Amino acid sequence: MPVMEPDLDAAVLKAWARAVDAGPFSSLCWGERIAFDNPDALTLLGALSAWTDRVGLVTTVVVPQLHDPVMLAKALATGDLLSGGRLTVGIGVGGREEDYRAVGADVSTQTMRGMAERVAIMKRVWAGERLTESVLPVGPSPVQTGGPRLMVGTIGPRTVRSAAGWADGVAGTTLDLDVTRQNELFDVARRAWREAGKPAPHLATSFWFAIGDGEGPRAQVHRHLRRYMNWIPAEFVDAMAPTTGWAGSDEELLGVLRRFEAVGTDELHLIPTSSDIDQLRRVAAVVEDFD
């Protein structure tokens, strides 16, 4: 979903959601920011549950430290209920202290331990436990037994290893589309899950994209990064923009998909750098050729 693009309205969001649901895609994804001009991730979850029927819904990522964990568990269980059990929740610590400050959250909890403690509370809610002497536990019960599938959103091997106890997979980000480096992180996950005695992890990663010909796509990515990475000095963003994300033709995107498939990637989450739905339609055509 193009949730980090300017000048969004309900019509644009609904059109994207329905196009993804009708297309050859496995998931519909969106992320969370607080101190930014983007839709609230949990409110959007309700709308996307109503606007789609087939596609999986993936939050990439929600930061539990920015929420009361019981209320977050209730909201996500409601999203799982409304979507008929199609929800996957990406969980991360978040990279911006300004989001913590915006909601009055304790910045000292911006750690894997702080995240894991809140995930444990959420799992207790989804299991139907009463956390206090309340008459009834906090509902509703999620459709998926034990709650939605949880993915750790990270690019760090230490974080991946520490999440093996509670996560079902990895939903990282690749800035430069280095497939070898991404596979090294996947190998960390494969080993950690195996050592934890768990089934093989779901392996996903994401990257910014702009599809088209000539110099336009790269300029589009650059504009998006300037807007999205507003907490980083502009000169640093300008320096990284030429090699961050992917920009190119339909045929080149097909090659990228095949390279990630070759290292065992289960799912790729493509992050829009424009709200132009023609970008989505062109990617859909590539994915159909890929399948």
PDB file of C-alpha atoms in Angstrom:
ATOM      1  CA  MET A   1       0.000   0.000   0.000  1.00  0.00           C
ATOM      2  CA  PRO A   2       1.316   3.509  -0.823  1.00  0.00           C
ATOM      3  CA  VAL A   3       0.678   4.689   2.740  1.00  0.00           C
ATOM      4  CA  MET A   4       3.768   6.896   2.926  1.00  0.00           C
ATOM      5  CA  GLU A   5       2.864   8.886  -0.186  1.00  0.00           C
ATOM      6  CA  PRO A   6       1.339  12.407   0.030  1.00  0.00           C
ATOM      7  CA  ASP A   7      -2.242  13.445  -0.727  1.00  0.00           C
ATOM      8  CA  LEU A   8      -3.897  10.098  -0.099  1.00  0.00           C
ATOM      9  CA  ASP A   9      -7.628   9.687   0.241  1.00  0.00           C
ATOM     10  CA  ALA A  10     -10.025   6.795   0.774  1.00  0.00           C
ATOM     11  CA  ALA A  11     -10.601   6.346  -2.967  1.00  0.00           C
ATOM     12  CA  VAL A  12      -6.888   5.842  -3.698  1.00  0.00           C
ATOM     13  CA  LEU A  13      -6.402   3.420  -0.822  1.00  0.00           C
ATOM     14  CA  LYS A  14      -9.489   1.436  -1.708  1.00  0.00           C
ATOM     15  CA  ALA A  15      -8.490   1.225  -5.384  1.00  0.00           C
ATOM     16  CA  TRP A  16      -5.041  -0.120  -4.471  1.00  0.00           C
ATOM     17  CA  ALA A  17      -6.477  -2.634  -2.012  1.00  0.00           C
ATOM     18  CA  ARG A  18      -8.982  -4.007  -4.501  1.00  0.00           C
ATOM     19  CA  ALA A  19      -6.404  -4.146  -7.295  1.00  0.00           C
ATOM     20  CA  VAL A  20      -3.980  -6.107  -5.105  1.00  0.00           C
ATOM     21  CA  ASP A  21      -6.768  -8.444  -4.021  1.00  0.00           C
ATOM     22  CA  ALA A  22      -7.735  -9.062  -7.650  1.00  0.00           C
ATOM     23  CA  GLY A  23      -4.156  -9.477  -8.812  1.00  0.00           C
ATOM     24  CA  PRO A  24      -1.613 -12.288  -8.639  1.00  0.00           C
ATOM     25  CA  PHE A  25      -0.281 -11.258  -5.238  1.00  0.00           C
ATOM     26  CA  SER A  26       0.024 -13.224  -2.004  1.00  0.00           C
ATOM     27  CA  SER A  27      -0.133 -10.323   0.450  1.00  0.00           C
ATOM     28  CA  LEU A  28      -1.168  -6.725   0.904  1.00  0.00           C
ATOM     29  CA  CYS A  29       1.299  -4.893   3.148  1.00  0.00           C
ATOM     30  CA  TRP A  30       1.625  -1.580   4.958  1.00  0.00           C
ATOM     31  CA  GLY A  31       3.727  -0.154   7.750  1.00  0.00           C
ATOM     32  CA  GLU A  32       3.385   2.077  10.785  1.00  0.00           C
ATOM     33  CA  ARG A  33       4.699   5.533  11.555  1.00  0.00           C
ATOM     34  CA  ILE A  34       3.345   7.991  14.095  1.00  0.00           C
ATOM     35  CA  ALA A  35       5.014  11.376  13.541  1.00  0.00           C
ATOM     36  CA  PHE A  36       4.281  11.381   9.814  1.00  0.00           C
ATOM     37  CA  ASP A  37       1.393  12.157   7.454  1.00  0.00           C
ATOM     38  CA  ASN A  38       0.250   8.563   6.937  1.00  0.00           C
ATOM     39  CA  PRO A  39      -2.889   6.581   7.843  1.00  0.00           C
ATOM     40  CA  ASP A  40      -3.054   4.884  11.220  1.00  0.00           C
ATOM     41  CA  ALA A  41      -2.006   1.265  10.666  1.00  0.00           C
ATOM     42  CA  LEU A  42      -4.667  -0.329  12.869  1.00  0.00           C
ATOM     43  CA  THR A  43      -7.553   1.754  11.547  1.00  0.00           C
ATOM     44  CA  LEU A  44      -6.427   0.911   8.017  1.00  0.00           C
ATOM     45  CA  LEU A  45      -6.413  -2.775   8.958  1.00  0.00           C
ATOM     46  CA  GLY A  46     -10.160  -2.609   9.515  1.00  0.00           C
ATOM     47  CA  ALA A  47     -10.744  -0.944   6.154  1.00  0.00           C
ATOM     48  CA  LEU A  48      -8.496  -3.365   4.289  1.00  0.00           C
ATOM     49  CA  SER A  49     -10.297  -6.298   5.887  1.00  0.00           C
ATOM     50  CA  ALA A  50     -13.539  -4.970   4.383  1.00  0.00           C
ATOM     51  CA  TRP A  51     -12.084  -3.977   1.010  1.00  0.00           C
ATOM     52  CA  THR A  52     -10.424  -7.368   0.311  1.00  0.00           C
ATOM     53  CA  ASP A  53     -11.525 -10.997   0.328  1.00  0.00           C
ATOM     54  CA  ARG A  54      -8.564 -13.155  -0.693  1.00  0.00           C
ATOM     55  CA  VAL A  55      -5.167 -11.644  -0.138  1.00  0.00           C
ATOM     56  CA  GLY A  56      -3.178 -11.956   3.073  1.00  0.00           C
ATOM     57  CA  LEU A  57      -2.867  -8.782   5.176  1.00  0.00           C
ATOM     58  CA  VAL A  58       0.612  -8.003   6.535  1.00  0.00           C
ATOM     59  CA  THR A  59       1.601  -5.158   8.840  1.00  0.00           C
ATOM     60  CA  THR A  60       5.260  -4.357   8.191  1.00  0.00           C
ATOM     61  CA  VAL A  61       5.841  -3.334  10.890  1.00  0.00           C
ATOM     62  CA  VAL A  62       3.880  -2.506  14.029  1.00  0.00           C
ATOM     63  CA  VAL A  63       5.951  -1.298  17.000  1.00  0.00           C
ATOM     64  CA  PRO A  64       4.340  -2.731  20.166  1.00  0.00           C
ATOM     65  CA  GLN A  65       6.162  -0.284  22.460  1.00  0.00           C
ATOM     66  CA  LEU A  66       4.090   2.520  20.905  1.00  0.00           C
ATOM     67  CA  HIS A  67       0.856   0.888  22.107  1.00  0.00           C
ATOM     68  CA  ASP A  68      -0.691  -0.548  25.208  1.00  0.00           C
ATOM     69  CA  PRO A  69      -0.031  -4.263  24.552  1.00  0.00           C
ATOM     70  CA  VAL A  70      -3.488  -5.397  25.662  1.00  0.00           C
ATOM     71  CA  MET A  71      -5.234  -2.862  23.440  1.00  0.00           C
ATOM     72  CA  LEU A  72      -2.902  -3.744  20.570  1.00  0.00           C
ATOM     73  CA  ALA A  73      -3.690  -7.435  21.030  1.00  0.00           C
ATOM     74  CA  LYS A  74      -7.405  -6.630  20.998  1.00  0.00           C
ATOM     75  CA  ALA A  75      -7.086  -4.520  17.840  1.00  0.00           C
ATOM     76  CA  LEU A  76      -5.083  -7.161  15.990  1.00  0.00           C
ATOM     77  CA  ALA A  77      -7.439  -9.946  17.080  1.00  0.00           C
ATOM     78  CA  THR A  78     -10.304  -7.840  15.749  1.00  0.00           C
ATOM     79  CA  GLY A  79      -8.427  -7.428  12.456  1.00  0.00           C
ATOM     80  CA  ASP A  80      -7.884 -11.181  12.283  1.00  0.00           C
ATOM     81  CA  LEU A  81     -11.602 -11.691  12.925  1.00  0.00           C
ATOM     82  CA  LEU A  82     -12.711  -9.173  10.297  1.00  0.00           C
ATOM     83  CA  SER A  83     -10.355 -10.586   7.683  1.00  0.00           C
ATOM     84  CA  GLY A  84     -11.285 -14.199   8.325  1.00  0.00           C
ATOM     85  CA  GLY A  85      -7.855 -15.151   9.649  1.00  0.00           C
ATOM     86  CA  ARG A  86      -5.798 -13.490   6.905  1.00  0.00           C
ATOM     87  CA  LEU A  87      -3.627 -11.350   9.191  1.00  0.00           C
ATOM     88  CA  THR A  88       0.147 -11.569   9.604  1.00  0.00           C
ATOM     89  CA  VAL A  89       1.768  -9.121  12.003  1.00  0.00           C
ATOM     90  CA  GLY A  90       5.273  -7.805  11.441  1.00  0.00           C
ATOM     91  CA  ILE A  91       6.773  -6.705  14.755  1.00  0.00           C
ATOM     92  CA  GLY A  92       9.743  -4.357  15.158  1.00  0.00           C
ATOM     93  CA  VAL A  93      11.349  -1.974  17.637  1.00  0.00           C
ATOM     94  CA  GLY A  94      11.108   0.996  15.265  1.00  0.00           C
ATOM     95  CA  GLY A  95      13.953   3.190  14.100  1.00  0.00           C
ATOM     96  CA  ARG A  96      12.671   6.633  15.115  1.00  0.00           C
ATOM     97  CA  GLU A  97      12.698   7.991  18.633  1.00  0.00           C
ATOM     98  CA  GLU A  98      10.316  10.752  17.515  1.00  0.00           C
ATOM     99  CA  ASP A  99       7.521   8.180  17.225  1.00  0.00           C
ATOM    100  CA  TYR A 100       8.110   7.100  20.819  1.00  0.00           C
ATOM    101  CA  ARG A 101       8.060  10.696  22.013  1.00  0.00           C
ATOM    102  CA  ALA A 102       4.931  11.513  20.002  1.00  0.00           C
ATOM    103  CA  VAL A 103       2.870   8.991  21.988  1.00  0.00           C
ATOM    104  CA  GLY A 104       4.674   9.444  25.303  1.00  0.00           C
ATOM    105  CA  ALA A 105       6.325   6.013  25.135  1.00  0.00           C
ATOM    106  CA  ASP A 106       9.485   5.263  27.099  1.00  0.00           C
ATOM    107  CA  VAL A 107      12.416   5.447  24.660  1.00  0.00           C
ATOM    108  CA  SER A 108      14.390   3.097  26.922  1.00  0.00           C
ATOM    109  CA  THR A 109      11.998   0.302  25.828  1.00  0.00           C
ATOM    110  CA  GLN A 110      13.205   0.634  22.213  1.00  0.00           C
ATOM    111  CA  THR A 111      14.925  -2.729  22.585  1.00  0.00           C
ATOM    112  CA  MET A 112      14.362  -6.343  21.636  1.00  0.00           C
ATOM    113  CA  ARG A 113      13.636  -7.118  25.284  1.00  0.00           C
ATOM    114  CA  GLY A 114      10.997  -4.388  25.449  1.00  0.00           C
ATOM    115  CA  MET A 115       9.404  -5.732  22.289  1.00  0.00           C
ATOM    116  CA  ALA A 116       9.490  -9.367  23.422  1.00  0.00           C
ATOM    117  CA  GLU A 117       7.865  -8.512  26.757  1.00  0.00           C
ATOM    118  CA  ARG A 118       4.913  -6.929  24.966  1.00  0.00           C
ATOM    119  CA  VAL A 119       4.636  -9.786  22.498  1.00  0.00           C
ATOM    120  CA  ALA A 120       4.377 -12.183  25.450  1.00  0.00           C
ATOM    121  CA  ILE A 121       1.452 -10.180  26.854  1.00  0.00           C
ATOM    122  CA  MET A 122      -0.262 -10.156  23.454  1.00  0.00           C
ATOM    123  CA  LYS A 123       0.091 -13.928  23.152  1.00  0.00           C
ATOM    124  CA  ARG A 124      -1.489 -14.361  26.584  1.00  0.00           C
ATOM    125  CA  VAL A 125      -4.442 -12.236  25.483  1.00  0.00           C
ATOM    126  CA  TRP A 126      -4.841 -14.288  22.295  1.00  0.00           C
ATOM    127  CA  ALA A 127      -4.683 -17.494  24.341  1.00  0.00           C
ATOM    128  CA  GLY A 128      -7.726 -16.307  26.303  1.00  0.00           C
ATOM    129  CA  GLU A 129      -5.930 -15.768  29.597  1.00  0.00           C
ATOM    130  CA  ARG A 130      -7.270 -13.285  32.107  1.00  0.00           C
ATOM    131  CA  LEU A 131      -4.476 -10.843  32.874  1.00  0.00           C
ATOM    132  CA  THR A 132      -6.305  -9.371  35.872  1.00  0.00           C
ATOM    133  CA  GLU A 133      -9.231 -10.297  38.098  1.00  0.00           C
ATOM    134  CA  SER A 134     -11.636  -9.270  35.352  1.00  0.00           C
ATOM    135  CA  VAL A 135     -14.859 -11.213  34.898  1.00  0.00           C
ATOM    136  CA  LEU A 136     -13.953 -12.178  31.350  1.00  0.00           C
ATOM    137  CA  PRO A 137     -10.676 -12.237  29.387  1.00  0.00           C
ATOM    138  CA  VAL A 138      -9.973  -9.631  26.732  1.00  0.00           C
ATOM    139  CA  GLY A 139     -11.562 -10.606  23.425  1.00  0.00           C
ATOM    140  CA  PRO A 140     -12.359 -11.202  20.679  1.00  0.00           C
ATOM    141  CA  SER A 141     -10.596 -14.469  20.046  1.00  0.00           C
ATOM    142  CA  PRO A 142      -8.532 -14.355  16.863  1.00  0.00           C
ATOM    143  CA  VAL A 143      -9.537 -16.693  14.059  1.00  0.00           C
ATOM    144  CA  GLN A 144      -6.022 -18.133  13.928  1.00  0.00           C
ATOM    145  CA  THR A 145      -5.355 -20.357  16.921  1.00  0.00           C
ATOM    146  CA  GLY A 146      -2.922 -18.614  19.232  1.00  0.00           C
ATOM    147  CA  GLY A 147      -3.180 -15.375  17.297  1.00  0.00           C
ATOM    148  CA  PRO A 148      -1.932 -14.018  13.964  1.00  0.00           C
ATOM    149  CA  ARG A 149       1.353 -15.207  12.527  1.00  0.00           C
ATOM    150  CA  LEU A 150       4.175 -13.019  13.851  1.00  0.00           C
ATOM    151  CA  MET A 151       7.162 -11.906  11.789  1.00  0.00           C
ATOM    152  CA  VAL A 152      10.181 -10.109  13.189  1.00  0.00           C
ATOM    153  CA  GLY A 153      10.942  -7.002  11.177  1.00  0.00           C
ATOM    154  CA  THR A 154      14.700  -6.560  11.177  1.00  0.00           C
ATOM    155  CA  ILE A 155      17.893  -6.567   9.136  1.00  0.00           C
ATOM    156  CA  GLY A 156      20.129  -7.613  12.060  1.00  0.00           C
ATOM    157  CA  PRO A 157      21.231 -11.207  12.767  1.00  0.00           C
ATOM    158  CA  ARG A 158      21.253 -10.696  16.539  1.00  0.00           C
ATOM    159  CA  THR A 159      17.629  -9.563  16.460  1.00  0.00           C
ATOM    160  CA  VAL A 160      16.678 -12.525  14.283  1.00  0.00           C
ATOM    161  CA  ARG A 161      18.271 -14.982  16.702  1.00  0.00           C
ATOM    162  CA  SER A 162      16.595 -13.424  19.723  1.00  0.00           C
ATOM    163  CA  ALA A 163      13.175 -13.602  18.044  1.00  0.00           C
ATOM    164  CA  ALA A 164      13.302 -17.329  17.331  1.00  0.00           C
ATOM    165  CA  GLY A 165      11.416 -18.069  20.537  1.00  0.00           C
ATOM    166  CA  TRP A 166       8.291 -16.105  19.608  1.00  0.00           C
ATOM    167  CA  ALA A 167       8.307 -15.285  15.889  1.00  0.00           C
ATOM    168  CA  ASP A 168       7.108 -17.411  12.985  1.00  0.00           C
ATOM    169  CA  GLY A 169       9.422 -15.837  10.444  1.00  0.00           C
ATOM    170  CA  VAL A 170      11.407 -12.845   9.253  1.00  0.00           C
ATOM    171  CA  ALA A 171      10.147  -9.789   7.378  1.00  0.00           C
ATOM    172  CA  GLY A 172      13.221  -7.699   6.763  1.00  0.00           C
ATOM    173  CA  THR A 173      14.218  -4.974   4.346  1.00  0.00           C
ATOM    174  CA  THR A 174      16.962  -4.956   1.758  1.00  0.00           C
ATOM    175  CA  LEU A 175      18.182  -1.488   0.879  1.00  0.00           C
ATOM    176  CA  ASP A 176      20.561  -2.423  -1.935  1.00  0.00           C
ATOM    177  CA  LEU A 177      18.975  -5.726  -3.080  1.00  0.00           C
ATOM    178  CA  ASP A 178      22.100  -7.696  -2.197  1.00  0.00           C
ATOM    179  CA  VAL A 179      20.686 -11.210  -2.542  1.00  0.00           C
ATOM    180  CA  THR A 180      23.782 -12.887  -1.066  1.00  0.00           C
ATOM    181  CA  ARG A 181      23.639 -10.759   2.076  1.00  0.00           C
ATOM    182  CA  GLN A 182      19.911 -11.346   2.385  1.00  0.00           C
ATOM    183  CA  ASN A 183      20.435 -15.093   2.166  1.00  0.00           C
ATOM    184  CA  GLU A 184      23.038 -14.870   4.944  1.00  0.00           C
ATOM    185  CA  LEU A 185      20.364 -13.346   7.173  1.00  0.00           C
ATOM    186  CA  PHE A 186      17.926 -16.056   6.103  1.00  0.00           C
ATOM    187  CA  ASP A 187      20.541 -18.669   7.054  1.00  0.00           C
ATOM    188  CA  VAL A 188      20.750 -17.104  10.529  1.00  0.00           C
ATOM    189  CA  ALA A 189      16.976 -17.503  10.813  1.00  0.00           C
ATOM    190  CA  ARG A 190      17.020 -21.060   9.507  1.00  0.00           C
ATOM    191  CA  ARG A 191      19.631 -22.073  12.103  1.00  0.00           C
ATOM    192  CA  ALA A 192      17.940 -20.212  14.967  1.00  0.00           C
ATOM    193  CA  TRP A 193      14.548 -21.739  14.264  1.00  0.00           C
ATOM    194  CA  ARG A 194      16.063 -25.203  13.928  1.00  0.00           C
ATOM    195  CA  GLU A 195      17.921 -24.832  17.232  1.00  0.00           C
ATOM    196  CA  ALA A 196      14.676 -23.683  18.868  1.00  0.00           C
ATOM    197  CA  GLY A 197      12.977 -26.863  17.650  1.00  0.00           C
ATOM    198  CA  LYS A 198      10.521 -24.930  15.491  1.00  0.00           C
ATOM    199  CA  PRO A 199       9.311 -25.424  11.914  1.00  0.00           C
ATOM    200  CA  ALA A 200      11.262 -23.602   9.221  1.00  0.00           C
ATOM    201  CA  PRO A 201      10.661 -19.836   9.360  1.00  0.00           C
ATOM    202  CA  HIS A 202       8.687 -17.894   6.771  1.00  0.00           C
ATOM    203  CA  LEU A 203      11.322 -15.830   4.960  1.00  0.00           C
ATOM    204  CA  ALA A 204      10.302 -12.457   3.560  1.00  0.00           C
ATOM    205  CA  THR A 205      12.024  -9.241   2.679  1.00  0.00           C
ATOM    206  CA  SER A 206      11.020  -5.927   1.137  1.00  0.00           C
ATOM    207  CA  PHE A 207      12.404  -3.161  -1.031  1.00  0.00           C
ATOM    208  CA  TRP A 208      11.304   0.172  -2.475  1.00  0.00           C
ATOM    209  CA  PHE A 209      10.432   0.020  -6.148  1.00  0.00           C
ATOM    210  CA  ALA A 210       9.675   2.192  -9.163  1.00  0.00           C
ATOM    211  CA  ILE A 211       8.934   0.546 -12.487  1.00  0.00           C
ATOM    212  CA  GLY A 212       9.365   2.221 -15.853  1.00  0.00           C
ATOM    213  CA  ASP A 213      11.890   3.230 -18.478  1.00  0.00           C
ATOM    214  CA  GLY A 214      14.682   5.782 -18.555  1.00  0.00           C
ATOM    215  CA  GLU A 215      15.686   7.959 -15.610  1.00  0.00           C
ATOM    216  CA  GLY A 216      12.157   8.499 -14.301  1.00  0.00           C
ATOM    217  CA  PRO A 217      11.952   5.472 -11.970  1.00  0.00           C
ATOM    218  CA  ARG A 218      15.208   6.271 -10.157  1.00  0.00           C
ATOM    219  CA  ALA A 219      14.134   9.900  -9.724  1.00  0.00           C
ATOM    220  CA  GLN A 220      10.833   8.632  -8.302  1.00  0.00           C
ATOM    221  CA  VAL A 221      12.617   6.502  -5.700  1.00  0.00           C
ATOM    222  CA  HIS A 222      14.822   9.462  -4.805  1.00  0.00           C
ATOM    223  CA  ARG A 223      11.793  11.734  -4.233  1.00  0.00           C
ATOM    224  CA  HIS A 224      10.167   9.115  -2.062  1.00  0.00           C
ATOM    225  CA  LEU A 225      13.276   8.610   0.060  1.00  0.00           C
ATOM    226  CA  ARG A 226      13.645  12.372   0.557  1.00  0.00           C
ATOM    227  CA  ARG A 227      10.096  12.459   1.948  1.00  0.00           C
ATOM    228  CA  TYR A 228      10.119   9.208   3.909  1.00  0.00           C
ATOM    229  CA  MET A 229      13.586   9.478   5.441  1.00  0.00           C
ATOM    230  CA  ASN A 230      12.938  12.933   6.830  1.00  0.00           C
ATOM    231  CA  TRP A 231      14.768  12.139  10.081  1.00  0.00           C
ATOM    232  CA  ILE A 232      18.050  11.735   8.153  1.00  0.00           C
ATOM    233  CA  PRO A 233      19.978  14.776   6.835  1.00  0.00           C
ATOM    234  CA  ALA A 234      19.045  15.359   3.190  1.00  0.00           C
ATOM    235  CA  GLU A 235      22.634  15.107   1.980  1.00  0.00           C
ATOM    236  CA  PHE A 236      22.892  11.588   3.412  1.00  0.00           C
ATOM    237  CA  VAL A 237      19.652  10.566   1.699  1.00  0.00           C
ATOM    238  CA  ASP A 238      20.915  12.019  -1.578  1.00  0.00           C
ATOM    239  CA  ALA A 239      24.120  10.003  -1.252  1.00  0.00           C
ATOM    240  CA  MET A 240      22.328   6.708  -0.697  1.00  0.00           C
ATOM    241  CA  ALA A 241      19.454   7.258  -3.149  1.00  0.00           C
ATOM    242  CA  PRO A 242      21.280   6.028  -6.297  1.00  0.00           C
ATOM    243  CA  THR A 243      21.741   2.543  -4.816  1.00  0.00           C
ATOM    244  CA  THR A 244      18.738   2.224  -2.493  1.00  0.00           C
ATOM    245  CA  GLY A 245      15.654   0.320  -3.592  1.00  0.00           C
ATOM    246  CA  TRP A 246      15.016  -0.879  -7.120  1.00  0.00           C
ATOM    247  CA  ALA A 247      14.236   1.105 -10.263  1.00  0.00           C
ATOM    248  CA  GLY A 248      14.001  -0.343 -13.746  1.00  0.00           C
ATOM    249  CA  SER A 249      12.007  -2.042 -16.453  1.00  0.00           C
ATOM    250  CA  ASP A 250       9.505  -4.882 -16.328  1.00  0.00           C
ATOM    251  CA  GLU A 251      12.095  -7.372 -17.571  1.00  0.00           C
ATOM    252  CA  GLU A 252      14.620  -6.251 -14.961  1.00  0.00           C
ATOM    253  CA  LEU A 253      12.075  -6.711 -12.163  1.00  0.00           C
ATOM    254  CA  LEU A 254      11.405 -10.244 -13.343  1.00  0.00           C
ATOM    255  CA  GLY A 255      15.116 -10.960 -13.001  1.00  0.00           C
ATOM    256  CA  VAL A 256      15.122  -9.582  -9.438  1.00  0.00           C
ATOM    257  CA  LEU A 257      12.220 -11.840  -8.469  1.00  0.00           C
ATOM    258  CA  ARG A 258      14.009 -14.879  -9.838  1.00  0.00           C
ATOM    259  CA  ARG A 259      17.220 -14.067  -7.936  1.00  0.00           C
ATOM    260  CA  PHE A 260      15.377 -13.868  -4.627  1.00  0.00           C
ATOM    261  CA  GLU A 261      13.451 -17.041  -5.419  1.00  0.00           C
ATOM    262  CA  ALA A 262      16.756 -18.842  -5.987  1.00  0.00           C
ATOM    263  CA  VAL A 263      17.850 -18.286  -2.360  1.00  0.00           C
ATOM    264  CA  GLY A 264      14.575 -19.575  -0.896  1.00  0.00           C
ATOM    265  CA  THR A 265      12.708 -16.316  -0.310  1.00  0.00           C
ATOM    266  CA  ASP A 266       9.099 -17.182   0.489  1.00  0.00           C
ATOM    267  CA  GLU A 267       7.681 -13.715  -0.130  1.00  0.00           C
ATOM    268  CA  LEU A 268       8.781 -10.314  -1.427  1.00  0.00           C
ATOM    269  CA  HIS A 269       7.018  -7.173  -0.216  1.00  0.00           C
ATOM    270  CA  LEU A 270       7.388  -4.398  -2.792  1.00  0.00           C
ATOM    271  CA  ILE A 271       7.141  -0.919  -1.275  1.00  0.00           C
ATOM    272  CA  PRO A 272       5.561   1.676  -3.591  1.00  0.00           C
ATOM    273  CA  THR A 273       7.267   5.005  -4.154  1.00  0.00           C
ATOM    274  CA  SER A 274       4.217   6.466  -5.880  1.00  0.00           C
ATOM    275  CA  SER A 275       0.452   6.267  -5.430  1.00  0.00           C
ATOM    276  CA  ASP A 276       0.027   5.917  -9.232  1.00  0.00           C
ATOM    277  CA  ILE A 277      -1.911   2.667  -9.581  1.00  0.00           C
ATOM    278  CA  ASP A 278      -0.367   2.052 -12.995  1.00  0.00           C
ATOM    279  CA  GLN A 279       2.807   1.124 -11.090  1.00  0.00           C
ATOM    280  CA  LEU A 280       0.847  -1.631  -9.387  1.00  0.00           C
ATOM    281  CA  ARG A 281      -0.652  -2.842 -12.649  1.00  0.00           C
ATOM    282  CA  ARG A 282       2.752  -3.113 -14.294  1.00  0.00           C
ATOM    283  CA  VAL A 283       4.089  -5.125 -11.362  1.00  0.00           C
ATOM    284  CA  ALA A 284       1.034  -7.382 -11.550  1.00  0.00           C
ATOM    285  CA  ALA A 285       1.859  -8.168 -15.178  1.00  0.00           C
ATOM    286  CA  VAL A 286       5.441  -9.055 -14.182  1.00  0.00           C
ATOM    287  CA  VAL A 287       4.244 -11.305 -11.368  1.00  0.00           C
ATOM    288  CA  GLU A 288       1.905 -13.111 -13.742  1.00  0.00           C
ATOM    289  CA  ASP A 289       4.854 -13.801 -16.058  1.00  0.00           C
ATOM    290  CA  PHE A 290       6.881 -14.961 -13.048  1.00  0.00           C
ATOM    291  CA  ASP A 291       4.227 -17.455 -12.003  1.00  0.00           C
TER     292      ASP A 291
END
